[in-house]
Tab-separated table of N, CA and C in Angstrom:
chain	number	residue	atom	x	y	z
I	268	MET	N	11.723	16.525	3.765
I	268	MET	CA	10.413	17.150	3.851
I	268	MET	C	9.655	16.555	5.043
I	269	ASP	N	8.987	17.376	5.811
I	269	ASP	CA	8.237	16.943	6.988
I	269	ASP	C	6.814	16.553	6.586
I	270	LEU	N	6.662	15.326	6.106
I	270	LEU	CA	5.352	14.841	5.665
I	270	LEU	C	4.387	14.686	6.833
I	271	LYS	N	4.901	14.324	7.987
I	271	LYS	CA	4.052	14.096	9.159
I	271	LYS	C	3.242	15.347	9.507
I	272	SER	N	3.829	16.512	9.281
I	272	SER	CA	3.120	17.757	9.611
I	272	SER	C	1.904	17.990	8.712
I	273	LEU	N	1.843	17.300	7.584
I	273	LEU	CA	0.708	17.444	6.670
I	273	LEU	C	-0.441	16.488	7.000
I	274	ILE	N	-0.176	15.476	7.813
I	274	ILE	CA	-1.200	14.476	8.131
I	274	ILE	C	-2.109	15.015	9.231
I	275	ARG	N	-3.418	14.925	8.980
I	275	ARG	CA	-4.417	15.439	9.920
I	275	ARG	C	-4.957	14.295	10.769
I	276	ASP	N	-4.971	14.485	12.084
I	276	ASP	CA	-5.543	13.499	13.005
I	276	ASP	C	-7.038	13.759	13.157
I	277	VAL	N	-7.834	12.703	12.980
I	277	VAL	CA	-9.291	12.810	13.113
I	277	VAL	C	-9.724	11.823	14.195
I	278	PRO	N	-9.990	12.309	15.412
I	278	PRO	CA	-10.381	11.405	16.493
I	278	PRO	C	-11.786	10.824	16.277
I	279	ASP	N	-11.957	9.594	16.765
I	279	ASP	CA	-13.254	8.899	16.760
I	279	ASP	C	-13.849	8.735	15.365
I	280	TYR	N	-12.979	8.492	14.379
I	280	TYR	CA	-13.437	8.237	13.009
I	280	TYR	C	-12.720	7.010	12.468
I	281	PRO	N	-13.387	6.068	11.857
I	281	PRO	CA	-14.820	6.019	11.564
I	281	PRO	C	-15.663	5.522	12.730
I	282	PHE	N	-15.011	5.118	13.839
I	282	PHE	CA	-15.718	4.661	15.031
I	282	PHE	C	-15.081	5.288	16.260
I	283	GLU	N	-15.836	5.369	17.321
I	283	GLU	CA	-15.317	5.898	18.571
I	283	GLU	C	-14.094	5.093	19.010
I	284	GLY	N	-13.064	5.802	19.439
I	284	GLY	CA	-11.836	5.163	19.897
I	284	GLY	C	-10.777	5.009	18.820
I	285	ILE	N	-11.133	5.257	17.565
I	285	ILE	CA	-10.176	5.162	16.458
I	285	ILE	C	-9.613	6.560	16.179
I	286	LEU	N	-8.301	6.680	16.074
I	286	LEU	CA	-7.677	7.928	15.641
I	286	LEU	C	-7.284	7.744	14.185
I	287	PHE	N	-8.029	8.362	13.290
I	287	PHE	CA	-7.826	8.229	11.848
I	287	PHE	C	-6.732	9.192	11.399
I	288	ARG	N	-5.784	8.691	10.621
I	288	ARG	CA	-4.723	9.527	10.064
I	288	ARG	C	-5.142	9.913	8.645
I	289	ASP	N	-5.586	11.144	8.476
I	289	ASP	CA	-6.088	11.636	7.192
I	289	ASP	C	-4.923	12.081	6.313
I	290	LEU	N	-4.728	11.353	5.207
I	290	LEU	CA	-3.630	11.647	4.287
I	290	LEU	C	-4.030	12.611	3.177
I	291	THR	N	-5.279	13.058	3.170
I	291	THR	CA	-5.757	13.958	2.124
I	291	THR	C	-4.895	15.217	1.992
I	292	PRO	N	-4.487	15.854	3.093
I	292	PRO	CA	-3.625	17.030	2.945
I	292	PRO	C	-2.276	16.709	2.283
I	293	VAL	N	-1.758	15.516	2.508
I	293	VAL	CA	-0.508	15.098	1.859
I	293	VAL	C	-0.731	15.019	0.353
I	294	MET	N	-1.839	14.390	-0.038
I	294	MET	CA	-2.150	14.214	-1.461
I	294	MET	C	-2.432	15.538	-2.153
I	295	ALA	N	-2.859	16.540	-1.395
I	295	ALA	CA	-3.156	17.851	-1.962
I	295	ALA	C	-1.905	18.699	-2.187
I	296	ASP	N	-0.774	18.232	-1.677
I	296	ASP	CA	0.472	18.986	-1.780
I	296	ASP	C	1.365	18.372	-2.868
I	297	PRO	N	1.491	19.040	-4.021
I	297	PRO	CA	2.286	18.474	-5.117
I	297	PRO	C	3.738	18.179	-4.735
I	298	ARG	N	4.334	19.031	-3.907
I	298	ARG	CA	5.728	18.782	-3.498
I	298	ARG	C	5.828	17.533	-2.636
I	299	ALA	N	4.841	17.323	-1.765
I	299	ALA	CA	4.828	16.125	-0.929
I	299	ALA	C	4.675	14.882	-1.797
I	300	MET	N	3.773	14.935	-2.753
I	300	MET	CA	3.558	13.779	-3.630
I	300	MET	C	4.803	13.489	-4.462
I	301	GLN	N	5.481	14.524	-4.912
I	301	GLN	CA	6.724	14.337	-5.664
I	301	GLN	C	7.780	13.665	-4.785
I	302	HIS	N	7.880	14.134	-3.547
I	302	HIS	CA	8.850	13.558	-2.602
I	302	HIS	C	8.538	12.086	-2.333
I	303	ILE	N	7.272	11.770	-2.129
I	303	ILE	CA	6.862	10.382	-1.877
I	303	ILE	C	7.182	9.509	-3.084
I	304	THR	N	6.814	9.970	-4.265
I	304	THR	CA	7.080	9.219	-5.493
I	304	THR	C	8.576	8.999	-5.679
I	305	ASP	N	9.366	10.039	-5.480
I	305	ASP	CA	10.820	9.922	-5.619
I	305	ASP	C	11.394	8.912	-4.630
I	306	THR	N	11.009	9.038	-3.357
I	306	THR	CA	11.558	8.182	-2.308
I	306	THR	C	11.191	6.719	-2.527
I	307	LEU	N	9.901	6.443	-2.777
I	307	LEU	CA	9.475	5.060	-2.958
I	307	LEU	C	10.031	4.477	-4.257
I	308	SER	N	10.129	5.288	-5.302
I	308	SER	CA	10.691	4.811	-6.569
I	308	SER	C	12.152	4.423	-6.413
I	309	GLU	N	12.927	5.269	-5.743
I	309	GLU	CA	14.337	4.966	-5.514
I	309	GLU	C	14.495	3.677	-4.711
I	310	HIS	N	13.656	3.530	-3.695
I	310	HIS	CA	13.738	2.324	-2.867
I	310	HIS	C	13.430	1.080	-3.703
I	311	MET	N	12.369	1.119	-4.476
I	311	MET	CA	11.974	-0.047	-5.283
I	311	MET	C	12.957	-0.325	-6.408
I	312	ASN	N	13.509	0.718	-6.980
I	312	ASN	CA	14.507	0.532	-8.029
I	312	ASN	C	15.719	-0.220	-7.481
I	313	SER	N	16.101	0.085	-6.238
I	313	SER	CA	17.251	-0.596	-5.626
I	313	SER	C	16.976	-2.086	-5.407
I	314	LEU	N	15.702	-2.472	-5.361
I	314	LEU	CA	15.322	-3.871	-5.162
I	314	LEU	C	15.030	-4.591	-6.478
I	315	LYS	N	15.222	-3.867	-7.585
I	315	LYS	CA	14.986	-4.441	-8.920
I	315	LYS	C	13.547	-4.955	-9.082
I	316	VAL	N	12.599	-4.135	-8.606
I	316	VAL	CA	11.183	-4.456	-8.714
I	316	VAL	C	10.772	-4.405	-10.185
I	317	GLU	N	9.961	-5.378	-10.612
I	317	GLU	CA	9.525	-5.477	-12.013
I	317	GLU	C	8.061	-5.128	-12.221
I	318	ALA	N	7.297	-4.967	-11.134
I	318	ALA	CA	5.898	-4.542	-11.207
I	318	ALA	C	5.499	-3.978	-9.847
I	319	VAL	N	4.554	-3.040	-9.869
I	319	VAL	CA	4.010	-2.452	-8.651
I	319	VAL	C	2.557	-2.885	-8.537
I	320	ALA	N	2.231	-3.609	-7.481
I	320	ALA	CA	0.860	-4.028	-7.212
I	320	ALA	C	0.333	-3.174	-6.064
I	321	ALA	N	-0.681	-2.359	-6.332
I	321	ALA	CA	-1.190	-1.440	-5.320
I	321	ALA	C	-2.604	-1.816	-4.918
I	322	ILE	N	-2.902	-1.558	-3.642
I	322	ILE	CA	-4.167	-1.970	-3.052
I	322	ILE	C	-5.207	-0.855	-3.161
I	323	ASP	N	-6.364	-1.240	-3.628
I	323	ASP	CA	-7.546	-0.384	-3.793
I	323	ASP	C	-7.889	0.291	-2.474
I	324	SER	N	-8.108	1.545	-2.425
I	324	SER	CA	-8.008	2.493	-3.507
I	324	SER	C	-6.860	3.470	-3.292
I	325	ARG	N	-6.560	3.780	-2.027
I	325	ARG	CA	-5.519	4.788	-1.810
I	325	ARG	C	-4.130	4.307	-2.193
I	326	GLY	N	-3.904	3.009	-2.222
I	326	GLY	CA	-2.622	2.503	-2.698
I	326	GLY	C	-2.381	2.871	-4.150
I	327	PHE	N	-3.468	3.009	-4.925
I	327	PHE	CA	-3.342	3.402	-6.340
I	327	PHE	C	-2.700	4.780	-6.474
I	328	ILE	N	-3.039	5.678	-5.543
I	328	ILE	CA	-2.553	7.063	-5.599
I	328	ILE	C	-1.034	7.101	-5.514
I	329	PHE	N	-0.447	6.187	-4.755
I	329	PHE	CA	1.006	6.147	-4.596
I	329	PHE	C	1.658	5.164	-5.556
I	330	GLY	N	1.000	4.056	-5.834
I	330	GLY	CA	1.592	3.009	-6.670
I	330	GLY	C	1.691	3.353	-8.140
I	331	ALA	N	0.661	3.980	-8.701
I	331	ALA	CA	0.669	4.281	-10.139
I	331	ALA	C	1.812	5.216	-10.536
I	332	PRO	N	2.056	6.312	-9.822
I	332	PRO	CA	3.182	7.174	-10.208
I	332	PRO	C	4.547	6.480	-10.092
I	333	ILE	N	4.666	5.573	-9.134
I	333	ILE	CA	5.918	4.822	-8.985
I	333	ILE	C	6.139	3.937	-10.206
I	334	ALA	N	5.088	3.228	-10.617
I	334	ALA	CA	5.190	2.358	-11.792
I	334	ALA	C	5.561	3.165	-13.028
I	335	VAL	N	4.939	4.320	-13.187
I	335	VAL	CA	5.261	5.189	-14.336
I	335	VAL	C	6.720	5.619	-14.267
I	336	ARG	N	7.161	6.058	-13.101
I	336	ARG	CA	8.544	6.520	-12.919
I	336	ARG	C	9.541	5.423	-13.247
I	337	LEU	N	9.247	4.202	-12.802
I	337	LEU	CA	10.170	3.080	-13.015
I	337	LEU	C	9.967	2.391	-14.364
I	338	GLU	N	8.931	2.821	-15.090
I	338	GLU	CA	8.605	2.240	-16.394
I	338	GLU	C	8.380	0.732	-16.295
I	339	ILE	N	7.548	0.362	-15.296
I	339	ILE	CA	7.187	-1.036	-15.069
I	339	ILE	C	5.667	-1.124	-14.952
I	340	PRO	N	5.105	-2.330	-15.068
I	340	PRO	CA	3.650	-2.467	-14.993
I	340	PRO	C	3.065	-2.058	-13.645
I	341	PHE	N	1.864	-1.502	-13.714
I	341	PHE	CA	1.049	-1.212	-12.539
I	341	PHE	C	-0.033	-2.283	-12.461
I	342	VAL	N	-0.172	-2.917	-11.303
I	342	VAL	CA	-1.128	-4.000	-11.107
I	342	VAL	C	-2.125	-3.586	-10.028
I	343	PRO	N	-3.396	-3.406	-10.388
I	343	PRO	CA	-4.388	-3.063	-9.361
I	343	PRO	C	-4.853	-4.294	-8.582
I	344	ILE	N	-4.826	-4.187	-7.272
I	344	ILE	CA	-5.432	-5.178	-6.392
I	344	ILE	C	-6.732	-4.524	-5.923
I	345	ARG	N	-7.868	-5.071	-6.384
I	345	ARG	CA	-9.154	-4.397	-6.226
I	345	ARG	C	-10.022	-5.009	-5.142
I	346	LYS	N	-10.971	-4.210	-4.680
I	346	LYS	CA	-12.020	-4.714	-3.806
I	346	LYS	C	-12.880	-5.668	-4.619
I	347	ALA	N	-13.556	-6.569	-3.941
I	347	ALA	CA	-14.348	-7.617	-4.586
I	347	ALA	C	-15.359	-7.038	-5.578
I	348	GLY	N	-15.460	-7.707	-6.732
I	348	GLY	CA	-16.464	-7.363	-7.725
I	348	GLY	C	-16.113	-6.212	-8.645
I	349	LYS	N	-14.897	-5.706	-8.590
I	349	LYS	CA	-14.500	-4.548	-9.410
I	349	LYS	C	-13.742	-4.928	-10.671
I	350	LEU	N	-13.298	-6.176	-10.777
I	350	LEU	CA	-12.536	-6.627	-11.943
I	350	LEU	C	-13.334	-7.682	-12.705
I	351	PRO	N	-13.210	-7.686	-14.034
I	351	PRO	CA	-13.869	-8.750	-14.798
I	351	PRO	C	-13.133	-10.077	-14.594
I	352	PRO	N	-13.851	-11.192	-14.722
I	352	PRO	CA	-13.191	-12.497	-14.558
I	352	PRO	C	-12.250	-12.785	-15.719
I	353	PRO	N	-11.289	-13.676	-15.515
I	353	PRO	CA	-11.072	-14.465	-14.299
I	353	PRO	C	-10.213	-13.715	-13.277
I	354	VAL	N	-10.543	-13.912	-12.018
I	354	VAL	CA	-9.804	-13.297	-10.917
I	354	VAL	C	-9.511	-14.344	-9.854
I	355	VAL	N	-8.531	-14.029	-8.996
I	355	VAL	CA	-8.320	-14.777	-7.760
I	355	VAL	C	-8.636	-13.811	-6.628
I	356	GLY	N	-9.116	-14.347	-5.507
I	356	GLY	CA	-9.493	-13.483	-4.399
I	356	GLY	C	-9.115	-14.074	-3.071
I	357	VAL	N	-9.069	-13.200	-2.072
I	357	VAL	CA	-8.771	-13.623	-0.706
I	357	VAL	C	-9.536	-12.716	0.259
I	358	ASP	N	-10.108	-13.321	1.294
I	358	ASP	CA	-10.774	-12.581	2.362
I	358	ASP	C	-9.756	-12.271	3.444
I	359	TYR	N	-9.953	-11.145	4.143
I	359	TYR	CA	-9.028	-10.759	5.205
I	359	TYR	C	-9.749	-9.914	6.242
I	360	SER	N	-9.116	-9.728	7.398
I	360	SER	CA	-9.675	-8.929	8.483
I	360	SER	C	-9.088	-7.527	8.460
I	361	LEU	N	-9.946	-6.566	8.722
I	361	LEU	CA	-9.541	-5.174	8.889
I	361	LEU	C	-9.469	-4.851	10.376
I	362	GLU	N	-9.030	-3.636	10.707
I	362	GLU	CA	-9.031	-3.212	12.099
I	362	GLU	C	-10.450	-3.224	12.654
I	363	TYR	N	-11.434	-2.978	11.793
I	363	TYR	CA	-12.827	-2.880	12.249
I	363	TYR	C	-13.790	-3.533	11.257
I	364	GLY	N	-13.491	-4.781	10.857
I	364	GLY	CA	-14.389	-5.510	9.966
I	364	GLY	C	-13.643	-6.523	9.112
I	365	THR	N	-14.294	-6.972	8.031
I	365	THR	CA	-13.680	-7.903	7.090
I	365	THR	C	-13.881	-7.381	5.674
I	366	ALA	N	-13.072	-7.891	4.742
I	366	ALA	CA	-13.155	-7.459	3.348
I	366	ALA	C	-12.564	-8.543	2.447
I	367	ARG	N	-12.627	-8.303	1.152
I	367	ARG	CA	-12.075	-9.220	0.160
I	367	ARG	C	-11.335	-8.411	-0.896
I	368	LEU	N	-10.166	-8.919	-1.304
I	368	LEU	CA	-9.395	-8.327	-2.393
I	368	LEU	C	-9.292	-9.329	-3.529
I	369	GLU	N	-9.187	-8.803	-4.766
I	369	GLU	CA	-9.072	-9.649	-5.944
I	369	GLU	C	-8.046	-9.071	-6.916
I	370	MET	N	-7.497	-9.983	-7.733
I	370	MET	CA	-6.561	-9.616	-8.805
I	370	MET	C	-6.925	-10.394	-10.055
I	371	SER	N	-6.660	-9.785	-11.185
I	371	SER	CA	-6.813	-10.482	-12.455
I	371	SER	C	-5.775	-11.591	-12.534
I	372	THR	N	-6.170	-12.744	-13.053
I	372	THR	CA	-5.240	-13.879	-13.118
I	372	THR	C	-4.094	-13.652	-14.102
I	373	SER	N	-4.213	-12.644	-14.955
I	373	SER	CA	-3.153	-12.371	-15.939
I	373	SER	C	-2.300	-11.152	-15.584
I	374	SER	N	-2.435	-10.650	-14.368
I	374	SER	CA	-1.800	-9.378	-14.022
I	374	SER	C	-0.319	-9.458	-13.676
I	375	VAL	N	0.161	-10.613	-13.250
I	375	VAL	CA	1.589	-10.803	-12.967
I	375	VAL	C	2.040	-12.093	-13.628
I	376	SER	N	3.348	-12.226	-13.805
I	376	SER	CA	3.869	-13.439	-14.439
I	376	SER	C	4.729	-14.235	-13.460
I	377	GLN	N	4.922	-15.478	-13.798
I	377	GLN	CA	5.702	-16.407	-12.974
I	377	GLN	C	7.087	-15.815	-12.683
I	378	GLY	N	7.429	-15.737	-11.390
I	378	GLY	CA	8.754	-15.276	-10.989
I	378	GLY	C	8.971	-13.773	-11.036
I	379	GLN	N	7.999	-13.014	-11.480
I	379	GLN	CA	8.141	-11.555	-11.568
I	379	GLN	C	8.332	-10.964	-10.170
I	380	ARG	N	9.251	-10.001	-10.053
I	380	ARG	CA	9.561	-9.341	-8.780
I	380	ARG	C	8.591	-8.185	-8.565
I	381	VAL	N	7.750	-8.306	-7.544
I	381	VAL	CA	6.648	-7.369	-7.340
I	381	VAL	C	6.768	-6.673	-5.990
I	382	ALA	N	6.459	-5.372	-5.980
I	382	ALA	CA	6.319	-4.613	-4.740
I	382	ALA	C	4.830	-4.366	-4.520
I	383	VAL	N	4.366	-4.643	-3.311
I	383	VAL	CA	2.989	-4.337	-2.937
I	383	VAL	C	3.001	-2.980	-2.244
I	384	VAL	N	2.108	-2.084	-2.683
I	384	VAL	CA	2.088	-0.713	-2.178
I	384	VAL	C	0.701	-0.381	-1.626
I	385	ASP	N	0.690	0.288	-0.482
I	385	ASP	CA	-0.549	0.828	0.061
I	385	ASP	C	-0.227	2.116	0.803
I	386	ASP	N	-1.250	2.855	1.144
I	386	ASP	CA	-1.037	4.119	1.827
I	386	ASP	C	-0.598	3.930	3.269
I	387	LEU	N	-1.167	2.914	3.959
I	387	LEU	CA	-0.970	2.801	5.386
I	387	LEU	C	-0.898	1.342	5.822
I	388	LEU	N	0.056	1.032	6.674
I	388	LEU	CA	0.164	-0.295	7.288
I	388	LEU	C	-0.369	-0.187	8.709
I	389	ALA	N	-1.483	-0.876	8.969
I	389	ALA	CA	-2.064	-0.906	10.311
I	389	ALA	C	-1.884	-2.315	10.876
I	390	THR	N	-2.900	-3.151	10.773
I	390	THR	CA	-2.785	-4.525	11.278
I	390	THR	C	-2.130	-5.452	10.267
I	391	GLY	N	-1.991	-5.011	9.033
I	391	GLY	CA	-1.349	-5.809	8.001
I	391	GLY	C	-2.290	-6.701	7.225
I	392	GLY	N	-3.586	-6.632	7.505
I	392	GLY	CA	-4.551	-7.497	6.845
I	392	GLY	C	-4.622	-7.324	5.342
I	393	SER	N	-4.773	-6.092	4.876
I	393	SER	CA	-4.902	-5.870	3.428
I	393	SER	C	-3.577	-6.106	2.716
I	394	ALA	N	-2.473	-5.697	3.314
I	394	ALA	CA	-1.168	-5.930	2.686
I	394	ALA	C	-0.871	-7.423	2.604
I	395	SER	N	-1.161	-8.147	3.666
I	395	SER	CA	-0.946	-9.592	3.667
I	395	SER	C	-1.817	-10.271	2.612
I	396	ALA	N	-3.067	-9.828	2.492
I	396	ALA	CA	-3.965	-10.391	1.473
I	396	ALA	C	-3.440	-10.093	0.072
I	397	GLY	N	-2.972	-8.875	-0.155
I	397	GLY	CA	-2.406	-8.524	-1.458
I	397	GLY	C	-1.183	-9.361	-1.787
I	398	MET	N	-0.327	-9.560	-0.793
I	398	MET	CA	0.868	-10.386	-0.997
I	398	MET	C	0.483	-11.825	-1.334
I	399	LYS	N	-0.534	-12.322	-0.658
I	399	LYS	CA	-0.994	-13.688	-0.915
I	399	LYS	C	-1.487	-13.831	-2.353
I	400	LEU	N	-2.226	-12.851	-2.846
I	400	LEU	CA	-2.714	-12.893	-4.224
I	400	LEU	C	-1.560	-12.909	-5.221
I	401	VAL	N	-0.571	-12.048	-5.003
I	401	VAL	CA	0.586	-11.966	-5.907
I	401	VAL	C	1.310	-13.305	-5.958
I	402	THR	N	1.565	-13.889	-4.799
I	402	THR	CA	2.300	-15.161	-4.774
I	402	THR	C	1.455	-16.321	-5.294
I	403	GLU	N	0.151	-16.266	-5.072
I	403	GLU	CA	-0.734	-17.312	-5.591
I	403	GLU	C	-0.665	-17.386	-7.118
I	404	LEU	N	-0.391	-16.234	-7.748
I	404	LEU	CA	-0.281	-16.180	-9.206
I	404	LEU	C	1.136	-16.451	-9.694
I	405	GLY	N	2.055	-16.816	-8.784
I	405	GLY	CA	3.389	-17.240	-9.179
I	405	GLY	C	4.466	-16.175	-9.174
I	406	ALA	N	4.117	-14.947	-8.837
I	406	ALA	CA	5.120	-13.882	-8.769
I	406	ALA	C	5.770	-13.883	-7.384
I	407	GLU	N	6.838	-13.125	-7.253
I	407	GLU	CA	7.590	-13.042	-5.995
I	407	GLU	C	7.410	-11.649	-5.399
I	408	VAL	N	6.893	-11.578	-4.189
I	408	VAL	CA	6.792	-10.293	-3.489
I	408	VAL	C	8.157	-9.998	-2.883
I	409	VAL	N	8.782	-8.897	-3.313
I	409	VAL	CA	10.101	-8.540	-2.791
I	409	VAL	C	10.038	-7.367	-1.827
I	410	SER	N	8.892	-6.645	-1.820
I	410	SER	CA	8.767	-5.500	-0.930
I	410	SER	C	7.299	-5.204	-0.664
I	411	ALA	N	7.045	-4.680	0.529
I	411	ALA	CA	5.763	-4.080	0.864
I	411	ALA	C	6.094	-2.668	1.325
I	412	SER	N	5.550	-1.665	0.635
I	412	SER	CA	5.913	-0.276	0.913
I	412	SER	C	4.676	0.554	1.223
I	413	PHE	N	4.841	1.474	2.174
I	413	PHE	CA	3.739	2.276	2.681
I	413	PHE	C	4.201	3.708	2.925
I	414	LEU	N	3.262	4.633	2.846
I	414	LEU	CA	3.564	5.993	3.275
I	414	LEU	C	3.618	6.028	4.801
I	415	VAL	N	2.606	5.444	5.463
I	415	VAL	CA	2.488	5.510	6.921
I	415	VAL	C	2.413	4.104	7.510
I	416	GLU	N	3.062	3.926	8.658
I	416	GLU	CA	2.951	2.689	9.424
I	416	GLU	C	2.527	3.027	10.850
I	417	LEU	N	1.471	2.373	11.332
I	417	LEU	CA	1.026	2.502	12.714
I	417	LEU	C	1.680	1.366	13.501
I	418	GLU	N	2.866	1.615	14.021
I	418	GLU	CA	3.688	0.563	14.629
I	418	GLU	C	3.001	-0.149	15.790
I	419	PHE	N	2.191	0.572	16.554
I	419	PHE	CA	1.556	-0.020	17.726
I	419	PHE	C	0.562	-1.122	17.368
I	420	LEU	N	0.132	-1.188	16.112
I	420	LEU	CA	-0.780	-2.247	15.667
I	420	LEU	C	-0.034	-3.487	15.166
I	421	LYS	N	1.292	-3.412	15.107
I	421	LYS	CA	2.162	-4.552	14.789
I	421	LYS	C	1.832	-5.237	13.460
I	422	GLY	N	1.511	-4.432	12.444
I	422	GLY	CA	1.191	-4.967	11.126
I	422	GLY	C	2.340	-5.695	10.461
I	423	ARG	N	3.566	-5.334	10.791
I	423	ARG	CA	4.733	-6.014	10.209
I	423	ARG	C	4.713	-7.514	10.490
I	424	SER	N	4.196	-7.875	11.652
I	424	SER	CA	4.192	-9.296	12.031
I	424	SER	C	3.276	-10.118	11.117
I	425	ALA	N	2.319	-9.485	10.450
I	425	ALA	CA	1.426	-10.183	9.521
I	425	ALA	C	2.070	-10.369	8.147
I	426	LEU	N	3.178	-9.674	7.905
I	426	LEU	CA	3.832	-9.712	6.594
I	426	LEU	C	5.055	-10.620	6.675
I	427	SER	N	4.812	-11.905	6.652
I	427	SER	CA	5.876	-12.882	6.810
I	427	SER	C	6.678	-13.065	5.533
I	428	GLY	N	7.716	-13.845	5.627
I	428	GLY	CA	8.479	-14.225	4.449
I	428	GLY	C	9.801	-13.517	4.293
I	429	GLY	N	10.188	-12.707	5.256
I	429	GLY	CA	11.480	-12.048	5.181
I	429	GLY	C	11.609	-11.038	4.053
I	430	ILE	N	10.491	-10.473	3.615
I	430	ILE	CA	10.561	-9.471	2.542
I	430	ILE	C	10.931	-8.107	3.108
I	431	ASP	N	11.314	-7.222	2.232
I	431	ASP	CA	11.588	-5.829	2.592
I	431	ASP	C	10.270	-5.153	2.952
I	432	ILE	N	10.224	-4.503	4.110
I	432	ILE	CA	9.057	-3.699	4.501
I	432	ILE	C	9.555	-2.287	4.713
I	433	PHE	N	8.975	-1.352	3.943
I	433	PHE	CA	9.460	0.030	3.953
I	433	PHE	C	8.311	0.970	4.220
I	434	SER	N	8.459	1.826	5.250
I	434	SER	CA	7.473	2.851	5.583
I	434	SER	C	8.186	4.193	5.692
I	435	MET	N	7.600	5.212	5.088
I	435	MET	CA	8.214	6.534	5.131
I	435	MET	C	7.954	7.240	6.460
I	436	ILE	N	6.774	7.020	7.060
I	436	ILE	CA	6.380	7.689	8.302
I	436	ILE	C	5.904	6.630	9.269
I	437	LYS	N	6.333	6.748	10.525
I	437	LYS	CA	5.908	5.792	11.546
I	437	LYS	C	5.291	6.515	12.733
I	438	TYR	N	4.190	5.948	13.208
I	438	TYR	CA	3.534	6.423	14.432
I	438	TYR	C	3.565	5.321	15.449
């Protein structure tokens, strides 16, 4: 399936000079979403993933169906202040600012094999922060998976540790 043809380019959004890749048309297409869920689920199943940790908010759209398909836990990695305590948190840099992600301290278990999922890999800041939270709680990140990767931003270099990095679409 040609998923790239469904992605809409929005120039100068949210700031001048940024070319935003709008995934909304992909999400509006049930066949595309089925294909994405199937592809990412098969990939994670081959890695014996035991939980899917997805990054707020668009990562939830892709991560939750994968967890359901694989019959494994779904772990939300939320923006600051969205989860009740106790939580662990980490600050990180975005392409155009800073942010904080948090996880519930009871969301993963020691040694659990976890895949971190998000919609898009750009500079790697949010994915790296999510991976840090998972490992801080004692689980093992075995994969970071994305629908889209913006290769020119070199986000892979921020995802250290020799883990599997999987992107369905690359720009």
